Tab-separated table of C-alpha atoms in Angstrom:
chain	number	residue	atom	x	y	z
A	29	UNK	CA	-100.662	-62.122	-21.984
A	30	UNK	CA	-99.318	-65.596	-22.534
A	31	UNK	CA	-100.024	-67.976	-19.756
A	32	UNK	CA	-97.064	-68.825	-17.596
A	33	UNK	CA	-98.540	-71.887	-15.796
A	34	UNK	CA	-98.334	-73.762	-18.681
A	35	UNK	CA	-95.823	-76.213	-19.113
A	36	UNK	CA	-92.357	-76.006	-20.479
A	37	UNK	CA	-93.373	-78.082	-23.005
A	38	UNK	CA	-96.134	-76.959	-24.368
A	39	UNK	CA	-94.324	-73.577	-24.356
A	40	UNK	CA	-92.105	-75.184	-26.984
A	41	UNK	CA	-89.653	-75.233	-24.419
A	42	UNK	CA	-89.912	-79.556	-23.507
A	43	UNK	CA	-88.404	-81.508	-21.146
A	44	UNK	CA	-87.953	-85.558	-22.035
A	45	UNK	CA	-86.713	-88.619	-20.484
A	46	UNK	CA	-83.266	-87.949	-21.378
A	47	UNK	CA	-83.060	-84.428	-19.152
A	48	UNK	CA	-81.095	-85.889	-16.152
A	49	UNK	CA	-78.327	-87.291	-17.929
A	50	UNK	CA	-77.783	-83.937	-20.406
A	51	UNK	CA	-77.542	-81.749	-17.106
A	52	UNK	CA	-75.697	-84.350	-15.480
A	53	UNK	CA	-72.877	-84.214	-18.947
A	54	UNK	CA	-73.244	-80.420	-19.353
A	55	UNK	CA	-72.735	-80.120	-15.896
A	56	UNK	CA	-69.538	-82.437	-15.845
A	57	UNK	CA	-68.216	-80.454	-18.963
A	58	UNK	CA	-68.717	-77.116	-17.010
A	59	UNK	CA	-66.787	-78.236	-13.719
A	60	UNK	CA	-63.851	-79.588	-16.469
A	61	UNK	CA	-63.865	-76.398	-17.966
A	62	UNK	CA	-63.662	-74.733	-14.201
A	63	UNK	CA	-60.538	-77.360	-13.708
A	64	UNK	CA	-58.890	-77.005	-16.701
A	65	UNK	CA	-57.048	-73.754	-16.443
A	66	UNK	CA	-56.001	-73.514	-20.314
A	67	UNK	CA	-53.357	-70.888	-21.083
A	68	UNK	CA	-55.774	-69.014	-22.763
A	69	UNK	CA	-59.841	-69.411	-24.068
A	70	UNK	CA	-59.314	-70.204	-27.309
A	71	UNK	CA	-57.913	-73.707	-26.129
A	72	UNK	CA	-61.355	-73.858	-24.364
A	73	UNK	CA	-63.248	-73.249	-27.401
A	74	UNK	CA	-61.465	-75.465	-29.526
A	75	UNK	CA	-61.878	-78.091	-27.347
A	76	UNK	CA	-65.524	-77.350	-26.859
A	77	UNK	CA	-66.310	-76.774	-30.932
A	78	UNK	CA	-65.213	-80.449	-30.991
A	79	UNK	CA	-68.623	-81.700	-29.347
A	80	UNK	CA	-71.071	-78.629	-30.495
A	81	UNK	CA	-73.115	-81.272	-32.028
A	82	UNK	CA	-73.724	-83.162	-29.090
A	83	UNK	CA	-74.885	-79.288	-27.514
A	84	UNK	CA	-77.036	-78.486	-30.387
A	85	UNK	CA	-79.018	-81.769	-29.853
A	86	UNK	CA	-80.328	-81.319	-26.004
A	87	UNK	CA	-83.470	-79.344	-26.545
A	88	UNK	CA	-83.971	-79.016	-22.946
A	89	UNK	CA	-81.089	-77.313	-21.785
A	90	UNK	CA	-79.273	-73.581	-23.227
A	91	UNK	CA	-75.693	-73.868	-22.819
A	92	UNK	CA	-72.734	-70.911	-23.839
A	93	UNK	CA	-69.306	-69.729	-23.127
A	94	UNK	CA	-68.709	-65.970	-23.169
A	95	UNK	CA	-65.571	-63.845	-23.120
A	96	UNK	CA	-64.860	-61.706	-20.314
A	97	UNK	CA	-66.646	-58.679	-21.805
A	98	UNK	CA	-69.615	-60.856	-21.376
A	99	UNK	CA	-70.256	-61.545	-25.192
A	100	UNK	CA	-71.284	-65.126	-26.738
A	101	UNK	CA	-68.209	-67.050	-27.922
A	102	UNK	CA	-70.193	-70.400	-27.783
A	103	UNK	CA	-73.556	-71.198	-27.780
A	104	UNK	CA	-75.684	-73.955	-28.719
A	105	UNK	CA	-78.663	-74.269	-31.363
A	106	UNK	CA	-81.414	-74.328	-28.367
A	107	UNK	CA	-80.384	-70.910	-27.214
A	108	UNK	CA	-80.348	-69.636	-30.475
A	109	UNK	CA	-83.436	-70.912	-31.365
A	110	UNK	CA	-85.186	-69.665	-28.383
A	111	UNK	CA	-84.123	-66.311	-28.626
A	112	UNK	CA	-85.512	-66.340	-32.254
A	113	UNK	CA	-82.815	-66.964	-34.579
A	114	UNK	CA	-82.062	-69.860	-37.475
A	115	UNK	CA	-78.431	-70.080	-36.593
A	116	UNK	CA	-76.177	-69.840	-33.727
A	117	UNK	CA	-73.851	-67.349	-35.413
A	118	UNK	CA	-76.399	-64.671	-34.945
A	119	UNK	CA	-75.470	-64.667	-31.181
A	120	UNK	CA	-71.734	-64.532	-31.490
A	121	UNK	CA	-70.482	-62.024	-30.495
A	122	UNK	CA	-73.115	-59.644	-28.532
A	123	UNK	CA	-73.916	-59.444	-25.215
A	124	UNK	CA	-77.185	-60.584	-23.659
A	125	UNK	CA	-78.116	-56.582	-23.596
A	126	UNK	CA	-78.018	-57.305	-26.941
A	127	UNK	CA	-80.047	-60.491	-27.602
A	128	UNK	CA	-82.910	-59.863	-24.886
A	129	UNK	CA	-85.816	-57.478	-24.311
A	130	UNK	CA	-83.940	-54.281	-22.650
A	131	UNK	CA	-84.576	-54.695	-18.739
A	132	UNK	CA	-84.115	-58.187	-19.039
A	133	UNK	CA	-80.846	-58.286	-21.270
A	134	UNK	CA	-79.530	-55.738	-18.573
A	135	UNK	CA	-79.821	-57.812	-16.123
A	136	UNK	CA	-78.474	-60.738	-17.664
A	137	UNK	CA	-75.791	-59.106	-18.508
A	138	UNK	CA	-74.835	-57.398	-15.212
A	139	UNK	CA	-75.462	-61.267	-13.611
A	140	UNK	CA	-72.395	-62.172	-15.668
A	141	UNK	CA	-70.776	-59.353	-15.413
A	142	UNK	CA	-70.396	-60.577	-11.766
A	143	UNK	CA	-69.543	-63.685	-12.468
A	144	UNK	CA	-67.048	-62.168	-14.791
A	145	UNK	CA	-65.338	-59.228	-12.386
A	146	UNK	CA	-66.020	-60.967	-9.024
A	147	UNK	CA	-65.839	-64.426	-9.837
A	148	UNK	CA	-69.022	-65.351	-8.179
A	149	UNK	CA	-70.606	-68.393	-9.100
A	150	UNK	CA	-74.260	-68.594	-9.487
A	151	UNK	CA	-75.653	-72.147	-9.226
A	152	UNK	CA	-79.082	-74.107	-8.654
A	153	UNK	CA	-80.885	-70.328	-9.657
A	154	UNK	CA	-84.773	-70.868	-9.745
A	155	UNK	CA	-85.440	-68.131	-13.037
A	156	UNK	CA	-88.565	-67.598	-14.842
A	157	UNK	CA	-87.050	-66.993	-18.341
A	158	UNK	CA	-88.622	-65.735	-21.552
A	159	UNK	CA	-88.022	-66.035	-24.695
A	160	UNK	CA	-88.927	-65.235	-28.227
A	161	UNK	CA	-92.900	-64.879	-29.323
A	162	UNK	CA	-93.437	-64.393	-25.173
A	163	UNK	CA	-92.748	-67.962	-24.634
A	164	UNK	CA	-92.022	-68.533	-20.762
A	165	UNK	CA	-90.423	-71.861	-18.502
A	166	UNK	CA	-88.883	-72.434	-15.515
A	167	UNK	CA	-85.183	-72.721	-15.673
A	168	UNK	CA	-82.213	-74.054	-12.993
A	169	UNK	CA	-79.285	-72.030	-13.640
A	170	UNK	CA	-75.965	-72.624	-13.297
A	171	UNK	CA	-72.513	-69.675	-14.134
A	172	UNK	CA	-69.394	-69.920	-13.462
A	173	UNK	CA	-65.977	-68.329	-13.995
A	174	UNK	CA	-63.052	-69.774	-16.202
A	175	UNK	CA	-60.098	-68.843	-15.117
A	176	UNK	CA	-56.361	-69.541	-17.131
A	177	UNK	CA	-52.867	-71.051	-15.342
A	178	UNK	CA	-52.349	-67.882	-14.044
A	179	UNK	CA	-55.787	-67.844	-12.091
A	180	UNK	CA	-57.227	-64.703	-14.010
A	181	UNK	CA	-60.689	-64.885	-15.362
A	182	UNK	CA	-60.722	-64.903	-19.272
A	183	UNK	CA	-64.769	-65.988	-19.638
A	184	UNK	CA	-67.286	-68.111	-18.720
A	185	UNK	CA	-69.583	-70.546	-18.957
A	186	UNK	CA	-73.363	-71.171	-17.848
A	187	UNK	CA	-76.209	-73.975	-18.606
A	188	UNK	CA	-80.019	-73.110	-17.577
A	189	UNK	CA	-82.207	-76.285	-17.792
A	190	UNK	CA	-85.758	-76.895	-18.182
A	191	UNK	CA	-87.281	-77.256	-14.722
A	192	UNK	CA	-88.106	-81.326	-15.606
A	193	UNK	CA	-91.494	-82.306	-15.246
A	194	UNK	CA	-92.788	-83.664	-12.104
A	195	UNK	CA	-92.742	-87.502	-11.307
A	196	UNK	CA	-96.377	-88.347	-10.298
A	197	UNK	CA	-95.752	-92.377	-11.157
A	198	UNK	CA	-93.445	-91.814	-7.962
A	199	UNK	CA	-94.695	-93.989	-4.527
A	200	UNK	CA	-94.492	-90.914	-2.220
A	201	UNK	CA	-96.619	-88.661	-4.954
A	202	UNK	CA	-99.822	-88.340	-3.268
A	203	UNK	CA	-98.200	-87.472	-0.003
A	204	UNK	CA	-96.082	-84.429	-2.265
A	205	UNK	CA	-98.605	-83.343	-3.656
A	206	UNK	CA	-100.695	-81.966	-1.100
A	207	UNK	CA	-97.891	-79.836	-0.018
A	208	UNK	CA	-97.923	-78.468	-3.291
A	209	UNK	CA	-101.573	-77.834	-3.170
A	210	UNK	CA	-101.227	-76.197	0.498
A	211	UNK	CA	-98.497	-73.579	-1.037
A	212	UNK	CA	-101.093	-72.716	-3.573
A	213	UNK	CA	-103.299	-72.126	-1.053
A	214	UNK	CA	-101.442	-70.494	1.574
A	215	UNK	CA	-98.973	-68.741	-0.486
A	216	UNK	CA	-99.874	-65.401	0.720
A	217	UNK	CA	-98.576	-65.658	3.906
A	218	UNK	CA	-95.465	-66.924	5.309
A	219	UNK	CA	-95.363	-71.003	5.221
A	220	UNK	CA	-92.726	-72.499	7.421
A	221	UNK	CA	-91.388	-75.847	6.838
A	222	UNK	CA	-92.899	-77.216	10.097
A	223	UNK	CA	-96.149	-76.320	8.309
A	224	UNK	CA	-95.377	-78.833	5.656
A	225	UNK	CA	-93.386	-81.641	7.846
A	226	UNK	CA	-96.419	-81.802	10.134
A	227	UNK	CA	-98.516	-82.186	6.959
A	228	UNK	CA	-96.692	-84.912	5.542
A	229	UNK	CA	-95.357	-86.377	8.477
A	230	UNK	CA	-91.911	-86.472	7.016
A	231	UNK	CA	-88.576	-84.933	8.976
A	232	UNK	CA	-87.214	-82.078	7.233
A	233	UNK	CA	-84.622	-84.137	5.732
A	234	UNK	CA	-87.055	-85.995	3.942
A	235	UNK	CA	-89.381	-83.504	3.297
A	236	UNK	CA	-86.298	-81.664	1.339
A	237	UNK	CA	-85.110	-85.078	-0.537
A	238	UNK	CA	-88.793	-85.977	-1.593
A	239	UNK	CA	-89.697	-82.840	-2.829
A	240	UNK	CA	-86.524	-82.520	-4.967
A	241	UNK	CA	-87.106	-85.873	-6.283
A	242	UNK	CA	-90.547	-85.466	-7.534
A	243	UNK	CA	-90.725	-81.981	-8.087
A	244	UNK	CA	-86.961	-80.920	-8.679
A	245	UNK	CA	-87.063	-78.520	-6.083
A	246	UNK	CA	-86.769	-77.482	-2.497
A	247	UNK	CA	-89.714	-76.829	-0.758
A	248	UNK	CA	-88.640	-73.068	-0.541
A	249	UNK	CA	-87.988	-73.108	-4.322
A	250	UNK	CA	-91.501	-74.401	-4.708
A	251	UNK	CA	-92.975	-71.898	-2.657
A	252	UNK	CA	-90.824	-68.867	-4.550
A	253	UNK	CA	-91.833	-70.560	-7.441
A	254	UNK	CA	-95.863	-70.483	-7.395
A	255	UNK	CA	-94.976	-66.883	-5.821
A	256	UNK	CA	-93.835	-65.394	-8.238
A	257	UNK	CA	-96.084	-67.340	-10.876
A	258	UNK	CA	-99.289	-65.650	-8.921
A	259	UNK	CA	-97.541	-61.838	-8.753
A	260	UNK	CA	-96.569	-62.636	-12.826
A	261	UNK	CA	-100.458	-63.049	-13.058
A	262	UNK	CA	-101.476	-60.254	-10.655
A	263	UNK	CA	-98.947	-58.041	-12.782
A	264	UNK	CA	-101.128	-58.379	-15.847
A	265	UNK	CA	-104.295	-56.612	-14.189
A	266	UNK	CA	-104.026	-52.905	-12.844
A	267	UNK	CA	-103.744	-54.558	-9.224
A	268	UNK	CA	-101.228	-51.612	-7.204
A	269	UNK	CA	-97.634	-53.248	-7.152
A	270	UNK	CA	-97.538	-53.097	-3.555
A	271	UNK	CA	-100.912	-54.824	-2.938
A	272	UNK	CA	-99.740	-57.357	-5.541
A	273	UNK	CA	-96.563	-57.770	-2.846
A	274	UNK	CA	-98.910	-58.427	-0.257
A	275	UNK	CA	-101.264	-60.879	-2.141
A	276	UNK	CA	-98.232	-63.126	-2.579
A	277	UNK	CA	-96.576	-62.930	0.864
A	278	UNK	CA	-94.587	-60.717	1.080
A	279	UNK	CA	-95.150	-57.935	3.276
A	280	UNK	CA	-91.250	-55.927	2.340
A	281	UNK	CA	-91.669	-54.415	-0.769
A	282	UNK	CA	-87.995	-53.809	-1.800
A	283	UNK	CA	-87.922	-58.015	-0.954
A	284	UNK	CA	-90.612	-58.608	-3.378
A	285	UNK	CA	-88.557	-55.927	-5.910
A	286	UNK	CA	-85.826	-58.139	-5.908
A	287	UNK	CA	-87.013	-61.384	-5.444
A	288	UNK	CA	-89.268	-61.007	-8.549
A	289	UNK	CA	-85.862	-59.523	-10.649
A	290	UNK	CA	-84.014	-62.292	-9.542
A	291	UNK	CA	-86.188	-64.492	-11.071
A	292	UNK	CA	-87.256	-63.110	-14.251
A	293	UNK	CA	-84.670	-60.228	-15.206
A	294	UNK	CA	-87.429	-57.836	-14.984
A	295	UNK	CA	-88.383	-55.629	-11.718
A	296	UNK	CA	-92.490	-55.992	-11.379
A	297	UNK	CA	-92.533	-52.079	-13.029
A	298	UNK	CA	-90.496	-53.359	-15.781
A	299	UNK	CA	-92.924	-56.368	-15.874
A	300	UNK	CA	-95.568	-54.644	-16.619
A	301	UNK	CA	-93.941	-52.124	-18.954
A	302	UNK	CA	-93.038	-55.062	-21.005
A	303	UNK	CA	-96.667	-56.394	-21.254
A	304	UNK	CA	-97.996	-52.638	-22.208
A	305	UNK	CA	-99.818	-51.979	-18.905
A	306	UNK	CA	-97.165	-49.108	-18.251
């Protein structure tokens, strides 16, 4: 089984210097696609076609517009490269069902199928996503609904981005990171943010702003996070699913059910099916 604690980047999946300012322009282009309101999608994907080089050269980030039967329209080169194909045309056209391993396309597609029929709109998701050759990184994602001047959804659009890589040259680093090394050692129980205020001797406030500074995430992101990166690992061995629950904290089964298919598409059954131990 590949190992998941490694790096986006040496996954082939890299984050650089730059990855602020593409999530920060992809994330612009979304919300003026959102504001928009064309008369009908085409006008969106013209407009979009007009800048598909810019898309194609952010390595770090998957972007795509789909139609409202949830099939590609758009996509750029780093999706399509991830999921294992030369050229972007190759996605046009299907659905993630289509593209993905079979649990995992399902429930990609269903997740925009939502976005699609209920106009939900899924943003700052924590997902463990994996691609092509078993490759695996942390993602933020981001889906939302495009609607037309008559305020009826005709597609969508979504961005994941490479979890960016954590600032240690920052002056507050050594006080972050031991609450990153207490959630690795206390993750099997329940941690509460007191825990980790009292540790640092920061308010919450700052706690939360620190921790999303150097690491990019909430402190309850980071603890989800290493979570779900243990039960990935404890998944791999013959380890009952609901002692593999409790090993990682959570002491609800269905909770752990979900919060692992949340993450990574896959319920911990399908996990394992998909790494041959079932």
């Amino acid at each position: 089984m590949m190992n998941i604690y490694r790096n986006n980047e040496k996954n082939g999946i890299g984050t650089n210097g730059h990855d602020a300012c593409n999530v920060e322009f992809l994330a612009a282009l979304c919300s003026g696609l959102v504001n928009h309101k064309p008369s009908n999608l085409q006008d969106i994907l013209n407009a979009v076609a007009l800048i598909t080089p810019l898309l194609n050269a952010i390595p770090s980030v998957v972007f795509f517009i789909k139609d409202i039967k949830a099939r590609y329209l758009i996509a750029n080169l780093t999706l399509a490269t991830r999921c294992g194909f030369k050229s972007i045309s190759s996605l046009l056209g299907k659905t993630s069902s289509e593209i993905f391993p079979a649990q995992m396309g399902s429930c990609y597609t269903e997740q925009d199928l939502r976005v699609l029929h209920q106009g939900v709109i899924i943003q700052n998701q924590l997902e463990l996503h994996f691609y092509h050759g078993r490759k695996a990184g942390w993602c933020m994602t981001y889906k939302l609904p495009l609607y037309n001047q008559h305020n009826h959804i005709i597609g969508m659009a979504g961005i994941s981005h490479d979890l960016m890589e954590v600032k240690e040259n920052h002056p507050v680093y050594q006080k972050l990171a031991i609450v990153d090394d207490y959630i690795r050692e206390h993750f099997d129980r329940t941690i509460r943010l007191d825990e980790l205020t009292h540790l640092t001797r920061l308010s919450v406030a700052q706690l939360e702003r620190y921790c999303k500074r150097i690491f990019h995430l909430t402190p309850r992101q980071m603890i989800h996070k290493i979570r779900i990166e243990k039960a990935s690992e404890l998944l791999a061995t013959e380890l009952p699913i609901t002692d593999v629950a409790l090993r990682c904290g959570y002491t609800d089964h269905s909770a752990f059910t979900r919060q692992f298919k949340t993450s990574t598409g896959l319920t911990p059954s399908d996990f394992r099916q998909s790494i041959g131990l079932e």
